[in-house]
Amino acid sequence: MSAVIFAAGLLQAASSIVATRVGARFGLLNTMVFTHLPSNILLILVPLMPTLPLAITVLLLRFALSQMDVPTRQAYIAAMVDPDERTAAAATTNTARYVARPFGPLVGTALMHSVALGAPWVVAGTLKSAYDLILWREFRKVALPS
């Protein structure tokens, strides 16, 4: 298990680095959404894999994409708000993400006990995918300030 977590961490770090190039080529919003959405679909697929090696492979593929939205989201927010509001905007965005995190294990455990062992993976991937699609729908026509 430690080898999987180690590999996942390396893949996440690499995806953050690659995000810069992808964002420059395809745009910040497109990079955020169209790398995060496949990542979330892979998250949904993890518990559906018939063997542990396949589940680990899908999970590692997910980690290879999962962090590309982080640097591009930060750059997008910085571009969208006035310079004097950037710190507050970043703090608000990060706080919202961190406030929700402690509830994950509680909700995940409840889903595993009442629905199925793989339910947390499916629910998390579905919610994250909905977020990506809503984000893209709401901001795809909003031009970044020059």
XYZ file of C-alpha atoms in Angstrom, residues 72-83 85-87 89-90:
17
model
C -4.716 26.483 -13.130
C -7.521 27.299 -10.666
C -5.177 29.495 -8.654
C -4.031 31.299 -11.813
C -7.635 31.645 -13.000
C -8.750 33.186 -9.717
C -5.759 35.523 -9.713
C -6.635 36.636 -13.239
C -10.329 37.151 -12.467
C -10.054 39.315 -9.355
C -8.429 42.666 -8.725
C -4.850 42.448 -7.432
C -8.489 41.045 -3.667
C -6.340 38.069 -4.712
C -5.288 37.013 -1.231
C -10.145 35.254 -3.025
C -7.516 32.530 -2.626
